[in-house]
mmCIF file of C-alpha atoms in Angstrom:
data_model
loop_
_atom_site.group_PDB
_atom_site.id
_atom_site.type_symbol
_atom_site.label_atom_id
_atom_site.label_comp_id
_atom_site.label_asym_id
_atom_site.label_seq_id
_atom_site.Cartn_x
_atom_site.Cartn_y
_atom_site.Cartn_z
ATOM 1 C CA MET I 2 26.000 15.587 -26.541
ATOM 2 C CA VAL I 3 23.970 12.367 -26.567
ATOM 3 C CA GLN I 4 25.885 9.247 -25.671
ATOM 4 C CA PRO I 5 25.086 6.092 -27.619
ATOM 5 C CA ALA I 6 23.433 3.335 -25.582
ATOM 6 C CA PRO I 7 25.830 0.644 -24.476
ATOM 7 C CA ALA I 8 25.747 -2.516 -26.525
ATOM 8 C CA ARG I 9 23.491 -5.204 -25.111
ATOM 9 C CA PRO I 10 25.460 -8.198 -23.919
ATOM 10 C CA THR I 11 24.946 -11.421 -25.805
ATOM 11 C CA SER I 12 24.605 -14.846 -24.235
ATOM 12 C CA GLY I 13 28.298 -15.460 -24.882
ATOM 13 C CA ASP I 14 29.432 -12.176 -23.281
ATOM 14 C CA ALA I 15 31.780 -12.768 -20.357
ATOM 15 C CA THR I 16 30.304 -9.799 -18.458
ATOM 16 C CA GLN I 17 26.920 -11.512 -18.036
ATOM 17 C CA ALA I 18 26.155 -13.381 -14.836
ATOM 18 C CA PRO I 19 26.142 -17.190 -15.236
ATOM 19 C CA GLU I 20 22.461 -17.293 -14.174
ATOM 20 C CA THR I 21 21.544 -14.884 -16.972
ATOM 21 C CA VAL I 22 23.276 -17.061 -19.536
ATOM 22 C CA ARG I 23 21.515 -20.198 -18.231
ATOM 23 C CA LEU I 24 18.104 -18.500 -18.137
ATOM 24 C CA ALA I 25 18.407 -16.799 -21.542
ATOM 25 C CA GLY I 26 17.025 -19.676 -23.622
ATOM 26 C CA LEU I 27 14.669 -21.152 -21.036
ATOM 27 C CA GLY I 28 11.505 -19.649 -22.525
ATOM 28 C CA ASN I 29 12.359 -21.028 -25.948
ATOM 29 C CA ARG I 30 12.918 -24.481 -24.459
ATOM 30 C CA PHE I 31 9.477 -24.277 -22.774
ATOM 31 C CA VAL I 32 7.852 -23.436 -26.113
ATOM 32 C CA GLU I 33 9.732 -26.286 -27.783
ATOM 33 C CA LEU I 34 8.502 -28.745 -25.142
ATOM 34 C CA PHE I 35 4.947 -27.462 -25.458
ATOM 35 C CA GLY I 36 5.071 -28.148 -29.195
ATOM 36 C CA ARG I 37 6.006 -31.794 -28.568
ATOM 37 C CA LYS I 38 2.493 -32.529 -27.195
ATOM 38 C CA LEU I 39 3.753 -34.359 -24.108
ATOM 39 C CA THR I 40 1.440 -35.608 -21.382
ATOM 40 C CA ARG I 41 0.935 -33.209 -18.471
ATOM 41 C CA GLN I 42 3.243 -35.273 -16.223
ATOM 42 C CA ASP I 43 5.982 -35.665 -18.841
ATOM 43 C CA PHE I 44 5.813 -31.949 -19.655
ATOM 44 C CA ALA I 45 6.064 -31.030 -15.934
ATOM 45 C CA GLY I 46 9.000 -33.405 -15.448
ATOM 46 C CA GLU I 47 10.896 -31.890 -18.377
ATOM 47 C CA ILE I 48 10.152 -28.348 -17.165
ATOM 48 C CA ALA I 49 11.382 -29.277 -13.662
ATOM 49 C CA ARG I 50 14.661 -30.592 -15.106
ATOM 50 C CA LEU I 51 15.156 -27.454 -17.209
ATOM 51 C CA ILE I 52 14.478 -25.131 -14.273
ATOM 52 C CA ALA I 53 16.796 -27.112 -11.979
ATOM 53 C CA ALA I 54 19.610 -26.954 -14.541
ATOM 54 C CA ALA I 55 19.070 -23.253 -15.269
ATOM 55 C CA THR I 56 18.850 -22.128 -11.641
ATOM 56 C CA GLY I 57 21.326 -24.536 -10.039
ATOM 57 C CA VAL I 58 18.957 -25.446 -7.198
ATOM 58 C CA LYS I 59 19.088 -28.837 -5.473
ATOM 59 C CA ALA I 60 15.527 -29.839 -6.414
ATOM 60 C CA VAL I 61 12.420 -28.602 -8.209
ATOM 61 C CA ALA I 62 8.807 -29.734 -7.924
ATOM 62 C CA ILE I 63 5.793 -28.764 -10.005
ATOM 63 C CA LEU I 64 2.423 -29.238 -8.347
ATOM 64 C CA GLY I 65 -0.812 -29.128 -10.331
ATOM 65 C CA LEU I 66 -4.125 -27.954 -8.931
ATOM 66 C CA GLU I 67 -7.018 -30.391 -9.075
ATOM 67 C CA VAL I 68 -9.830 -27.828 -9.027
ATOM 68 C CA ARG I 69 -12.722 -30.205 -8.306
ATOM 69 C CA ARG I 70 -10.982 -31.599 -5.231
ATOM 70 C CA ASP I 71 -9.276 -28.303 -4.282
ATOM 71 C CA ARG I 72 -5.923 -29.987 -3.792
ATOM 72 C CA LEU I 73 -2.426 -30.041 -5.221
ATOM 73 C CA ARG I 74 -0.751 -33.090 -6.700
ATOM 74 C CA LEU I 75 2.846 -33.612 -7.777
ATOM 75 C CA LEU I 76 3.092 -33.509 -11.568
ATOM 76 C CA GLY I 77 6.846 -33.420 -12.099
ATOM 77 C CA GLU I 78 10.068 -33.112 -10.146
ATOM 78 C CA CYS I 79 13.811 -33.217 -10.290
ATOM 79 C CA GLY I 80 16.092 -34.121 -7.379
ATOM 80 C CA LEU I 81 13.555 -35.282 -4.770
ATOM 81 C CA SER I 82 13.567 -38.511 -2.780
ATOM 82 C CA SER I 83 10.599 -40.893 -2.890
ATOM 83 C CA ASP I 84 9.568 -39.723 0.612
ATOM 84 C CA ALA I 85 9.573 -36.081 -0.518
ATOM 85 C CA ARG I 86 7.588 -36.998 -3.629
ATOM 86 C CA ALA I 87 4.994 -38.750 -1.451
ATOM 87 C CA VAL I 88 4.613 -35.695 0.811
ATOM 88 C CA LEU I 89 4.044 -33.514 -2.257
ATOM 89 C CA GLY I 90 1.299 -35.745 -3.628
ATOM 90 C CA SER I 91 2.864 -38.251 -5.985
ATOM 91 C CA GLY I 92 0.455 -40.864 -4.673
ATOM 92 C CA GLY I 93 -2.479 -38.546 -4.127
ATOM 93 C CA GLU I 94 -2.919 -35.269 -2.299
ATOM 94 C CA CYS I 95 -0.092 -32.925 -1.316
ATOM 95 C CA GLN I 96 0.185 -33.187 2.474
ATOM 96 C CA TRP I 97 1.962 -29.839 2.931
ATOM 97 C CA ASP I 98 -0.474 -26.912 3.139
ATOM 98 C CA ILE I 99 1.853 -23.942 2.504
ATOM 99 C CA PRO I 100 1.884 -24.260 -1.322
ATOM 100 C CA LEU I 101 -1.927 -24.440 -1.547
ATOM 101 C CA ARG I 102 -2.385 -21.498 0.826
ATOM 102 C CA GLY I 103 0.062 -19.455 -1.262
ATOM 103 C CA LEU I 104 -1.818 -20.347 -4.444
ATOM 104 C CA ARG I 105 -5.186 -19.376 -2.929
ATOM 105 C CA ASN I 106 -3.815 -16.110 -1.501
ATOM 106 C CA ARG I 107 -1.722 -15.261 -4.580
ATOM 107 C CA ARG I 108 1.476 -15.085 -2.555
ATOM 108 C CA ILE I 109 4.998 -16.238 -3.100
ATOM 109 C CA SER I 110 6.489 -17.888 -0.019
ATOM 110 C CA VAL I 111 10.187 -18.122 0.729
ATOM 111 C CA ILE I 112 11.143 -20.233 3.696
ATOM 112 C CA THR I 113 14.729 -19.628 4.735
ATOM 113 C CA ALA I 114 16.207 -22.103 7.197
ATOM 114 C CA ALA I 115 13.483 -24.578 6.204
ATOM 115 C CA HIS I 116 15.506 -27.277 7.971
ATOM 116 C CA GLN I 117 14.661 -25.474 11.252
ATOM 117 C CA ASN I 118 11.008 -24.699 10.443
ATOM 118 C CA PRO I 119 8.504 -26.968 12.260
ATOM 119 C CA PHE I 120 5.918 -26.460 9.475
ATOM 120 C CA VAL I 121 8.109 -28.005 6.780
ATOM 121 C CA PRO I 122 7.685 -31.799 6.532
ATOM 122 C CA ARG I 123 10.765 -33.811 7.536
ATOM 123 C CA ALA I 124 10.853 -35.552 4.128
ATOM 124 C CA LEU I 125 11.364 -32.144 2.475
ATOM 125 C CA VAL I 126 13.946 -31.047 5.049
ATOM 126 C CA ASN I 127 15.916 -34.173 4.176
ATOM 127 C CA VAL I 128 16.607 -32.692 0.740
ATOM 128 C CA SER I 129 19.472 -30.984 2.589
ATOM 129 C CA VAL I 130 19.721 -31.285 6.372
ATOM 130 C CA ARG I 131 22.704 -28.893 6.502
ATOM 131 C CA GLY I 132 20.647 -25.988 5.276
ATOM 132 C CA LEU I 133 17.667 -25.525 3.006
ATOM 133 C CA SER I 134 15.601 -22.661 1.597
ATOM 134 C CA ILE I 135 12.327 -23.312 -0.203
ATOM 135 C CA ALA I 136 10.546 -20.936 -2.567
ATOM 136 C CA SER I 137 6.900 -21.582 -3.406
ATOM 137 C CA LEU I 138 5.717 -19.722 -6.505
ATOM 138 C CA PRO I 139 2.044 -19.908 -7.498
ATOM 139 C CA ILE I 140 1.239 -20.417 -11.189
ATOM 140 C CA TYR I 141 -1.807 -18.898 -12.902
ATOM 141 C CA SER I 142 -3.339 -19.037 -16.353
ATOM 142 C CA ASP I 143 -5.597 -16.095 -17.197
ATOM 143 C CA GLN I 144 -6.029 -15.232 -13.509
ATOM 144 C CA GLU I 145 -7.039 -18.825 -12.690
ATOM 145 C CA PRO I 146 -4.810 -20.803 -10.296
ATOM 146 C CA THR I 147 -3.240 -23.828 -11.975
ATOM 147 C CA GLY I 148 -0.321 -24.959 -9.819
ATOM 148 C CA VAL I 149 2.789 -24.224 -7.808
ATOM 149 C CA LEU I 150 6.501 -24.276 -8.588
ATOM 150 C CA LEU I 151 8.707 -25.265 -5.639
ATOM 151 C CA LEU I 152 12.441 -24.542 -5.654
ATOM 152 C CA PHE I 153 14.761 -26.133 -3.072
ATOM 153 C CA ALA I 154 18.136 -24.418 -2.574
ATOM 154 C CA THR I 155 20.812 -25.812 -0.264
ATOM 155 C CA GLY I 156 23.193 -24.156 2.136
ATOM 156 C CA ASN I 157 23.198 -20.399 2.481
ATOM 157 C CA ARG I 158 21.905 -19.816 -1.026
ATOM 158 C CA ALA I 159 19.136 -17.215 -1.118
ATOM 159 C CA PHE I 160 16.427 -16.653 -3.686
#
């Protein structure tokens, strides 16, 4: 006898994980923002805020690739200090090489215990000195590198 497939949970279903509920409408919000014809920086800032709210991380940064100069620059962020923004290229070039290397090599990097890692700039560690994990996710458009999404999670939270 064939069993009917279980009903798919809806966004209001109590059995769904809170992260699933928060992430459910994220794609639609991205499309909505895209339709508003915002500047690249305003769009990145709004996306950073949406991702931070949906994932519950301490901070989010979106770095854009400047192809002609082969460097990353901070386009938008949520939850970073001015020192952290400067390290990530708010005033020019991103001074931290791990995101650019990950973008070039098409690799996601997750740095657990970033607060103890000598290759993570102190300004980024200061996001949470009691414990910090950083995920660096490269972004591509039609196989071409375009930027990096950085997620900063505090404490013992894992990605």
